[in-house]
Coordinates of N, CA and C and ligand atoms in Angstrom, one line a residue:
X1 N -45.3 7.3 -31.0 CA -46.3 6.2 -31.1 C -47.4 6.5 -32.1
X2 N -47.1 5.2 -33.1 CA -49.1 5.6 -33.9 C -50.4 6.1 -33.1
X3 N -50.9 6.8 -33.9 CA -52.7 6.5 -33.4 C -53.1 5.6 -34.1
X4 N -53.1 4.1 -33.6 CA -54.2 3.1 -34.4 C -55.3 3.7 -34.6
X5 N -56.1 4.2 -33.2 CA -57.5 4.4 -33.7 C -58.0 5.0 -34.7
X6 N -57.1 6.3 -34.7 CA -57.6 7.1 -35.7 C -57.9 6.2 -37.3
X7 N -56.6 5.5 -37.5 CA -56.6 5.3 -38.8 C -57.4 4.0 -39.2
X8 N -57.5 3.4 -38.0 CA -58.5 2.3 -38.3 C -60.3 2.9 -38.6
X9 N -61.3 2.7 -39.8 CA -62.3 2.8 -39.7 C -63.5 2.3 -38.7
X10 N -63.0 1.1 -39.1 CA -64.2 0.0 -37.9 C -63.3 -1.3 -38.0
X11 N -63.8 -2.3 -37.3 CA -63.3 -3.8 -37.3 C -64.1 -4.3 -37.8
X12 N -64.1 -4.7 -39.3 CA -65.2 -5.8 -39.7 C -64.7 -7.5 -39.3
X13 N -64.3 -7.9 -38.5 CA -63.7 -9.3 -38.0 C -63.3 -9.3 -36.6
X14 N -64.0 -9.8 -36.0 CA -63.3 -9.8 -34.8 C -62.4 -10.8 -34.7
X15 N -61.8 -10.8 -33.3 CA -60.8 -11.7 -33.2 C -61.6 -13.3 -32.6
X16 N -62.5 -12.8 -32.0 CA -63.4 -14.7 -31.5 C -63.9 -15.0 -32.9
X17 N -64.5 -14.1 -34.0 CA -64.7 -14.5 -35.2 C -63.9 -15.7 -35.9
X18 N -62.6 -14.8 -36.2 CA -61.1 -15.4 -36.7 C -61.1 -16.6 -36.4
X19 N -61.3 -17.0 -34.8 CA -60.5 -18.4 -34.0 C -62.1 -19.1 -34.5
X20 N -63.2 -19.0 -34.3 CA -64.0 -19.8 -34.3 C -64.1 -20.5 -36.0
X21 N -64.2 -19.3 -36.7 CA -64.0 -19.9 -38.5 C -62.5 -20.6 -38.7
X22 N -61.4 -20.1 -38.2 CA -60.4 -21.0 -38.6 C -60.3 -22.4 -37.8
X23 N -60.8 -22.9 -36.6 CA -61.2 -24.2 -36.1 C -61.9 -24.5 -37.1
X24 N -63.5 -24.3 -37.5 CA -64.5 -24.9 -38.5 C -63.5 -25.0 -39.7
X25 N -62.8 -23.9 -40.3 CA -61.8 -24.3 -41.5 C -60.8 -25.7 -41.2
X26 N -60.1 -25.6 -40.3 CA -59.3 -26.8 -39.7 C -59.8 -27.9 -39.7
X27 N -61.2 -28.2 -39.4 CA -62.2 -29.3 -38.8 C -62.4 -29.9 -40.5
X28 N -62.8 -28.8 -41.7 CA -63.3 -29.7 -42.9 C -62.3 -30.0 -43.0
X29 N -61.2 -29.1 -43.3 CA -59.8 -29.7 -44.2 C -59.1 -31.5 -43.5
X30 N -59.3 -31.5 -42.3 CA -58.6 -32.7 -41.4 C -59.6 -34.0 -42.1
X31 N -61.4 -33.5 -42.3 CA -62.3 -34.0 -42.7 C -61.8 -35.0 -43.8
X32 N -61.8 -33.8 -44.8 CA -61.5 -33.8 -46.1 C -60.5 -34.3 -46.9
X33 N -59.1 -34.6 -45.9 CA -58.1 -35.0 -46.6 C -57.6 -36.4 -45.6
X34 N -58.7 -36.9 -44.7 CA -58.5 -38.0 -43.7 C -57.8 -39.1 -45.0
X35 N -56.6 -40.0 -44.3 CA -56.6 -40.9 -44.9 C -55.6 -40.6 -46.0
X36 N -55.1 -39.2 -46.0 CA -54.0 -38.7 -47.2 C -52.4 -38.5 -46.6
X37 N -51.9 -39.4 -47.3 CA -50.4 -39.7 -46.1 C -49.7 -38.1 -45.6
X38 N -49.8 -37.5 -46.5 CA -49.7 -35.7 -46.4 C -49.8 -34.8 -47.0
X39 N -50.6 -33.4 -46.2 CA -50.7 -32.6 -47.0 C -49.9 -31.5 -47.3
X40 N -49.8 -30.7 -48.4 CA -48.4 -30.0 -48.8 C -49.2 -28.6 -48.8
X41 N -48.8 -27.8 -47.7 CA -49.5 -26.5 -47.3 C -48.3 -25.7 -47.7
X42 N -49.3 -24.5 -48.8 CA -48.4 -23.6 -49.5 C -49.0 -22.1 -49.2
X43 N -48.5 -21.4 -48.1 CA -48.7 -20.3 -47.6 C -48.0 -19.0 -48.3
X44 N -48.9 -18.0 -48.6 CA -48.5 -17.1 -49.5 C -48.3 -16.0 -48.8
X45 N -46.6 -15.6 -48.9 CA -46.1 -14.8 -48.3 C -46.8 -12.9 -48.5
X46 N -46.7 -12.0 -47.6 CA -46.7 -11.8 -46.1 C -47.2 -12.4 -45.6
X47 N -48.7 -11.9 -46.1 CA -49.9 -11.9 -45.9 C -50.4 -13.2 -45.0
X48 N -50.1 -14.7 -45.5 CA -50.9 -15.4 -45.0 C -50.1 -16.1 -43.9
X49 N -49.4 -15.5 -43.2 CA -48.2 -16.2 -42.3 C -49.0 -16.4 -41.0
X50 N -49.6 -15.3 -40.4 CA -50.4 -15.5 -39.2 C -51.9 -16.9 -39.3
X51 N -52.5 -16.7 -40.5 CA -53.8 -17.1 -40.5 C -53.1 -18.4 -40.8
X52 N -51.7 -18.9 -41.4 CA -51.4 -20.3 -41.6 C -51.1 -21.1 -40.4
X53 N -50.9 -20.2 -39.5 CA -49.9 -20.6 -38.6 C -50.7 -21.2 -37.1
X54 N -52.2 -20.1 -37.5 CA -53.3 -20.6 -36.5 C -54.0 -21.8 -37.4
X55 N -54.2 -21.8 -38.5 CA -55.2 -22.8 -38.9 C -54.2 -24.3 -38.9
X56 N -53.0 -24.3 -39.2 CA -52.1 -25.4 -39.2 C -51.8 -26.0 -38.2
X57 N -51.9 -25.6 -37.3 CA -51.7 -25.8 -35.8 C -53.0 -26.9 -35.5
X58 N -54.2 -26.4 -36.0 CA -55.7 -27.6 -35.8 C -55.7 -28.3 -36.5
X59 N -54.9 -28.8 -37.4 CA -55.1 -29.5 -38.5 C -55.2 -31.3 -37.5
X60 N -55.4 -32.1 -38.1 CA -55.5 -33.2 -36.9 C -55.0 -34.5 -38.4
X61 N -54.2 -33.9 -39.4 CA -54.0 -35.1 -39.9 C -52.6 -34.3 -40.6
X62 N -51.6 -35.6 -41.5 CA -50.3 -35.0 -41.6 C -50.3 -33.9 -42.3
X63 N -49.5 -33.2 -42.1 CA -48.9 -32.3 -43.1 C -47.6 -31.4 -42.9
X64 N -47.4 -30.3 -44.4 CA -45.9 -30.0 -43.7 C -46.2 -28.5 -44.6
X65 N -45.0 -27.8 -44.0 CA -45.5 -26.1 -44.9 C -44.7 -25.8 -45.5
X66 N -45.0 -25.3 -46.7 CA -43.9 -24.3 -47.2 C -44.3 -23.0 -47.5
X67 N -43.8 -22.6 -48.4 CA -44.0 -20.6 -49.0 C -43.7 -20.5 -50.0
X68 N -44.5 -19.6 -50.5 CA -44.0 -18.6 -51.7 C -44.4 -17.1 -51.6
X69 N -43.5 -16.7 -52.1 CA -43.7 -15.3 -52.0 C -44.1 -14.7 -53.6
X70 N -45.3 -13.8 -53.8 CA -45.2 -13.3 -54.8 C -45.9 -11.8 -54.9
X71 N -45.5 -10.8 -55.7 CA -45.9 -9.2 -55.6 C -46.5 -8.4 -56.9
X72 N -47.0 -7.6 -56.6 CA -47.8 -7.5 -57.9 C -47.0 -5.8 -58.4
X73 N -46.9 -6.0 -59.4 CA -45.6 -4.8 -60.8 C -46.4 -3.3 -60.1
X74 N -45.7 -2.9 -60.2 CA -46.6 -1.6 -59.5 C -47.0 -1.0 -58.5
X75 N -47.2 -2.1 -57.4 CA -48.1 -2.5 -56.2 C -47.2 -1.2 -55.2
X76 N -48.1 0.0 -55.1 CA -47.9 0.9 -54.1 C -48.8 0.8 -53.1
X77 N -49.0 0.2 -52.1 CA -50.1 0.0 -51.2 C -51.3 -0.5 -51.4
X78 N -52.5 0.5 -52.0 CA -54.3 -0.7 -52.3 C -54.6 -0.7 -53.7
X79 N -53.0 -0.5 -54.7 CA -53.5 -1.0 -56.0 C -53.3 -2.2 -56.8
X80 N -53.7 -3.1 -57.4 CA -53.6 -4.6 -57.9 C -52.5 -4.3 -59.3
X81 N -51.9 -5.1 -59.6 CA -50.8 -4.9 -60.7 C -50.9 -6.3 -61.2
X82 N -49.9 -6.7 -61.9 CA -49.2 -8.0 -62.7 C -48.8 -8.6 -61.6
X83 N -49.0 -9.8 -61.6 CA -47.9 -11.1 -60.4 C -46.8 -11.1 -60.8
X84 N -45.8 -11.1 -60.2 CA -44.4 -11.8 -60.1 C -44.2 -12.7 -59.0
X85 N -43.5 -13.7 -59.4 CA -43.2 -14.6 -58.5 C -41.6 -14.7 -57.9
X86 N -41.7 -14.2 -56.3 CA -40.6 -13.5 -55.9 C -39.8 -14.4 -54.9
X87 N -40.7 -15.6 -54.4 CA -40.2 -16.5 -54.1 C -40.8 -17.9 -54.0
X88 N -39.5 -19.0 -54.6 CA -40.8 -20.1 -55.0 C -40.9 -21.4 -54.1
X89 N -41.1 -22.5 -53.8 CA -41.1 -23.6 -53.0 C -40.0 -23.8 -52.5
X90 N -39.6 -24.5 -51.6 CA -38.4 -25.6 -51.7 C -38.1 -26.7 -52.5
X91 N -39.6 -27.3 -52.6 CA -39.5 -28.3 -53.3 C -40.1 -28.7 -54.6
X92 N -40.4 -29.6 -55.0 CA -41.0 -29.8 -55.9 C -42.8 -30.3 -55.9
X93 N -44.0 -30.0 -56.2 CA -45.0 -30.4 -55.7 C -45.6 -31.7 -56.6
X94 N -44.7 -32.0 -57.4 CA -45.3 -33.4 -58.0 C -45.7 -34.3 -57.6
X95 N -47.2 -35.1 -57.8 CA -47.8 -35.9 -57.2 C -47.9 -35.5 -55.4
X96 N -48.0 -34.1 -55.1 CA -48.5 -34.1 -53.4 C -49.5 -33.5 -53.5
X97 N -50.1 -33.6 -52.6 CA -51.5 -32.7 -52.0 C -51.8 -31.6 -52.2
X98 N -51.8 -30.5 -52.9 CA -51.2 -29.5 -52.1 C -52.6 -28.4 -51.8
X99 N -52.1 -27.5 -50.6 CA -53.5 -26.7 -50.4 C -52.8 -25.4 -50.4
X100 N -52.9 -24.4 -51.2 CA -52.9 -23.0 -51.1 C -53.6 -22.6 -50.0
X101 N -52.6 -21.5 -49.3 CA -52.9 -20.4 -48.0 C -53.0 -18.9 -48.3
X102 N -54.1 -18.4 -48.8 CA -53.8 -16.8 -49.1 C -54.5 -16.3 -48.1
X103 N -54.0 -14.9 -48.0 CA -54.7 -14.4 -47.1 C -56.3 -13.2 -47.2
X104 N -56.2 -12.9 -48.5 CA -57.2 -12.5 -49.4 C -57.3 -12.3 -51.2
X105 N -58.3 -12.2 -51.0 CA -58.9 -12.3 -52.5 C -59.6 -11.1 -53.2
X106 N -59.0 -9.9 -53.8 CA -59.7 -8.6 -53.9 C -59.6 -8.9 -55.4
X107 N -59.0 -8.6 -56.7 CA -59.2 -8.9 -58.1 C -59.4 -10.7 -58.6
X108 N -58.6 -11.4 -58.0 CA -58.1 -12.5 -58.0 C -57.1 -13.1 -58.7
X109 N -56.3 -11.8 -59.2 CA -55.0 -12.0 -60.2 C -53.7 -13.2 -59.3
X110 N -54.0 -12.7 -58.2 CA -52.8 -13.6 -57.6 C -53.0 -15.0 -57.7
X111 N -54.6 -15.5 -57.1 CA -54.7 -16.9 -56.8 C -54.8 -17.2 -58.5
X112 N -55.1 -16.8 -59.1 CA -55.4 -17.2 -60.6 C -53.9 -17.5 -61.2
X113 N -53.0 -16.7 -60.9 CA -51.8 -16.6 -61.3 C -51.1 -18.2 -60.4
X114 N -51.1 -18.0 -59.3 CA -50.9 -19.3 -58.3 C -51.2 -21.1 -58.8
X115 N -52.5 -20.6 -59.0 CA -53.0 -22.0 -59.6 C -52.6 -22.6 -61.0
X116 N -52.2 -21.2 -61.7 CA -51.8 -21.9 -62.9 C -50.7 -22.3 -62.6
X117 N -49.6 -21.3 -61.9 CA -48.0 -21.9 -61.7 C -48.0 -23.6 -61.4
X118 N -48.8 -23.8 -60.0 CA -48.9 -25.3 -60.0 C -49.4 -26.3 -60.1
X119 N -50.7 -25.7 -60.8 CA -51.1 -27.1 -61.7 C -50.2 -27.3 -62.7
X120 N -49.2 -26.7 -63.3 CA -48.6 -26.7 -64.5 C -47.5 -27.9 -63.8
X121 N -47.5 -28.0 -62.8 CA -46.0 -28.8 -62.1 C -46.7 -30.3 -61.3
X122 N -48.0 -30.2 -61.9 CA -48.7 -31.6 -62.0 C -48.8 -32.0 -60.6
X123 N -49.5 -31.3 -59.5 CA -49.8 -32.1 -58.0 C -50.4 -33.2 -58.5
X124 N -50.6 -33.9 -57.5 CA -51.7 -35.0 -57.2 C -53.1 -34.5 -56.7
X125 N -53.0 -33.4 -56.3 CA -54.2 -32.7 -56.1 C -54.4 -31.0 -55.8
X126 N -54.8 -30.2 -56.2 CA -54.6 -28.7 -56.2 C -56.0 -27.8 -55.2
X127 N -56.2 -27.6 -54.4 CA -57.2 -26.9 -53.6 C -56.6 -25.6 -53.0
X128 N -57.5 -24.6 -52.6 CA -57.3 -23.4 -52.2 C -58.4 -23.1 -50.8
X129 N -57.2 -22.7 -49.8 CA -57.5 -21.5 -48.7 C -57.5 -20.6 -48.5
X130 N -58.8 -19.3 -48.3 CA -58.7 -18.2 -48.5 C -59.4 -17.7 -47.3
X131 N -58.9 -17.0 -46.1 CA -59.4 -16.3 -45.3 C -60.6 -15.0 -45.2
X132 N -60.5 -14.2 -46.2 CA -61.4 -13.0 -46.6 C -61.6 -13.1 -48.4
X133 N -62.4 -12.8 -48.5 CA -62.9 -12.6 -50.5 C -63.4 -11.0 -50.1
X134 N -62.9 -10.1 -50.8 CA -63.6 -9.0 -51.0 C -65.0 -9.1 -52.3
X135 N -66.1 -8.6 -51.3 CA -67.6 -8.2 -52.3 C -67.6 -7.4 -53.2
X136 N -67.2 -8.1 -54.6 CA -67.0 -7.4 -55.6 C -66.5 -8.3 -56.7
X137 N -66.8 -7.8 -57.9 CA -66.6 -8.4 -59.3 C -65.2 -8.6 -59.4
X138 N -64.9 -9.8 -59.5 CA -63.4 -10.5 -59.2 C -63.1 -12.0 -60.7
X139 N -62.3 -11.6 -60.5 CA -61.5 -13.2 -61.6 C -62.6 -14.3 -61.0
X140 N -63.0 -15.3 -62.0 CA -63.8 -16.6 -61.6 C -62.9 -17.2 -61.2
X141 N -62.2 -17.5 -59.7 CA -61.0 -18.3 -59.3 C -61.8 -19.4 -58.2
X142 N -61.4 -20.5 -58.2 CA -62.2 -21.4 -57.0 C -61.3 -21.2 -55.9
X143 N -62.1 -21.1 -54.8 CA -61.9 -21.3 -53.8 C -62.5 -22.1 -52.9
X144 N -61.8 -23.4 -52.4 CA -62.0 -24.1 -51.9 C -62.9 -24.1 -50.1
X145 N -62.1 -23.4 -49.5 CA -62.2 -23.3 -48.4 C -62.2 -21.7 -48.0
X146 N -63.0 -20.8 -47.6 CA -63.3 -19.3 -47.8 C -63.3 -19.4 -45.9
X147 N -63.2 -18.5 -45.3 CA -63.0 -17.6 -44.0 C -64.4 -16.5 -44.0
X148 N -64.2 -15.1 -44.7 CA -65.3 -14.4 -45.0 C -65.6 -14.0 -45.8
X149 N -66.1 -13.1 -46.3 CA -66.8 -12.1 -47.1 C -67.2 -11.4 -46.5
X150 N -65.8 -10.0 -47.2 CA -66.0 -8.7 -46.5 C -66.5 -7.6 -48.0
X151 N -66.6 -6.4 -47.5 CA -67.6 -5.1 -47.8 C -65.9 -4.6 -48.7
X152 N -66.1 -4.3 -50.3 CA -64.7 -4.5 -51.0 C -64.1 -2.3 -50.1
X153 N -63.6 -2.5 -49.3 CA -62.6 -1.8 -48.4 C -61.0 -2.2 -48.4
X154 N -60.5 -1.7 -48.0 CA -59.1 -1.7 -47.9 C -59.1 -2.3 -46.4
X155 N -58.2 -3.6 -46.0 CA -58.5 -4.1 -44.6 C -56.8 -4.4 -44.3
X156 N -57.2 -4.3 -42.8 CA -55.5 -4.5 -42.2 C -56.0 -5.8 -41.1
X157 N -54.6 -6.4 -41.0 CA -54.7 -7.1 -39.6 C -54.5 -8.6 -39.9
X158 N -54.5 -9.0 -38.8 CA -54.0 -10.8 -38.8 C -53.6 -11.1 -40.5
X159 N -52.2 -10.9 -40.3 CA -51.4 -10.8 -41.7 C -51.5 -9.8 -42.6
X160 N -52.6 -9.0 -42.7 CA -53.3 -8.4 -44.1 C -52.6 -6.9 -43.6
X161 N -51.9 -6.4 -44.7 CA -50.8 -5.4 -44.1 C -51.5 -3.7 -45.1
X162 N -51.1 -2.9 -44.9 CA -50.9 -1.4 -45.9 C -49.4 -1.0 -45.3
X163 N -48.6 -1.0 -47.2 CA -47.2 -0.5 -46.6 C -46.7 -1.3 -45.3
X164 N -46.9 -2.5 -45.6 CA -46.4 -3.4 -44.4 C -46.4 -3.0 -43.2
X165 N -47.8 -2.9 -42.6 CA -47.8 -2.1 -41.3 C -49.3 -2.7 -40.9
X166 N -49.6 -2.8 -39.9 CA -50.8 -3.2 -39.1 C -51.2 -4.8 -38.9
X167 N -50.0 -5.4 -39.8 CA -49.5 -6.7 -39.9 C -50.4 -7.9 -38.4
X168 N -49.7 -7.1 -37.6 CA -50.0 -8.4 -36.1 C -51.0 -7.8 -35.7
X169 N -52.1 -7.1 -35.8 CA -53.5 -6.4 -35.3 C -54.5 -8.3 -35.3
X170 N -54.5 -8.3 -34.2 CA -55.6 -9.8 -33.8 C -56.8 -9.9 -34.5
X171 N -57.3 -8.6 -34.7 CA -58.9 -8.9 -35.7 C -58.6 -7.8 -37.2
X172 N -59.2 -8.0 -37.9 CA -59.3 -7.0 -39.6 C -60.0 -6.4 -39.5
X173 N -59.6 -5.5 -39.5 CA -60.2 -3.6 -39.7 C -60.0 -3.2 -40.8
X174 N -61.1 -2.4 -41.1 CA -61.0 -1.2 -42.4 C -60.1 -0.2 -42.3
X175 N -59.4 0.0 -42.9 CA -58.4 1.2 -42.5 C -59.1 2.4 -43.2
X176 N -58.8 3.2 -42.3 CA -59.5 4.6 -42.4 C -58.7 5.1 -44.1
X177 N -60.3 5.6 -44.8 CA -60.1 6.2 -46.2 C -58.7 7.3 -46.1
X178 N -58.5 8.1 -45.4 CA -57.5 9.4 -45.5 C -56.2 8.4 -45.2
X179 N -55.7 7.0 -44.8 CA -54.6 6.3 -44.9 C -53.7 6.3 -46.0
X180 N -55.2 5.7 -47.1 CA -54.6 5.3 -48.1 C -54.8 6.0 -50.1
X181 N -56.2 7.0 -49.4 CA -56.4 7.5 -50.2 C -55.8 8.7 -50.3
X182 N -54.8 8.4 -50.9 CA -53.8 9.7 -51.3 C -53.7 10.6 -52.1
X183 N -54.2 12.1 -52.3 CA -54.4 12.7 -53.7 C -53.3 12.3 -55.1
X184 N -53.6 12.1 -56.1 CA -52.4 12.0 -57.0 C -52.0 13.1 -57.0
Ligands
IMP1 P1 -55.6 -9.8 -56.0 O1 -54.5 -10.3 -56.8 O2 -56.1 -8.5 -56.6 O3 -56.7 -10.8 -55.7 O4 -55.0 -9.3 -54.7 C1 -54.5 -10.2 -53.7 C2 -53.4 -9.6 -53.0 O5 -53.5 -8.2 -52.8 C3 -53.4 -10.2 -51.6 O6 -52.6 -11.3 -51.5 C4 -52.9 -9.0 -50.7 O7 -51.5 -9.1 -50.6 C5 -53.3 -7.8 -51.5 N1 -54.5 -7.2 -51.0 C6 -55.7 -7.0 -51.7 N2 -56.6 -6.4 -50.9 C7 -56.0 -6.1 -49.7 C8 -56.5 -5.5 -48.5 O8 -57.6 -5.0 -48.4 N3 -55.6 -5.4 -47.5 C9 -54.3 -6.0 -47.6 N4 -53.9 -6.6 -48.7 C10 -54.7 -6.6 -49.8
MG2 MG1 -51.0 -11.6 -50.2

């Protein structure tokens, strides 16, 4: 069996945190899109599978989900690379709603990369959900709807993985430096 403890630093998020900002996230979005026959929720694979799946559930007006998956050239655990796009919609987003689901924001190569793919495919409207933004000098990317701002750390938990691992942890923790910092 792991020692979680050890490898976890601290919990910067708790888990009543989580539920209370993603209701308040749920509450503007239902706000904000009242009156829109539906919304086209595009959840960005691993990562944002848990946080979509709580916040979509409050949603109080229509909508429907899809996925994409995409990975960054290089990407051995906490370093940022080039996007590739590894898996794309089902469908087509022309003239729909659509709201991006990521699950964090550390350089901003992804969401920057994201938003050009589909504004280029001409929605009817293009907005972004972001659970965590790491504190730190990042791509100018908007973000619509933000969760937190955390301390720029390496974080695990509710989706947010290292080496695909700490995945279903209820609140986000810093994962302890000796995890990930590996001598070259
Ligand atoms: P960006 O392209 O540098 O903004 O990185 C965004 C992607 O890197 C996210 O979608 C995550 O998959 C991953 N990522 C960045 N920082 C963390 C972290 O602290 N924990 C887990 N994943 C992270
Ligand atoms: Mg991700």
């Amino acid at each position: 069996m792991e020692d979680l403890q050890s490898e976890l630093a601290q919990v910067l998020v708790s888990e009543q945190q989580i539920r209370d900002q993603v209701s308040e996230i749920a509450g503007q979005i239902s706000s904000d899109y009242e009156g829109v026959d539906n919304l086209y929720i595009v959840g960005i694979l691993k990562g944002a599978f848990i946080f979509l799946a709580d916040l979509a559930r409050e949603l109080r007006i229509p909508h429907s989900v899809d996925f994409m998956a995409v990975s960054s050239y290089g990407k051995k655990g906490a370093t940022s690379g080039e996007v590739r796009l590894v898996m794309d919609l089902r469908e087509p987003v022309t003239d729909k709603h659509v709201l991006i689901v990521e699950d964090i924001i550390d350089t901003g190569q992804t969401l920057t990369y994201l938003l050009k793919t589909l504004k280029g495919r001409r929605p009817a409207s293009l907005k972004t959900c972001v659970l965590v933004r790491k504190d730190r000098k990042s791509l100018d990317v908007a973000i619509d709807y933000l969760g937190f701002v955390i301390p720029d750390v390496w974080v695990v938990g509710y989706g947010l993985d290292y080496l695909d691992r700490y995945r279903t942890l209820p609140f986000i923790a810093e994962l302890d430096r000796r995890v990930y910092d590996v001598p070259a």
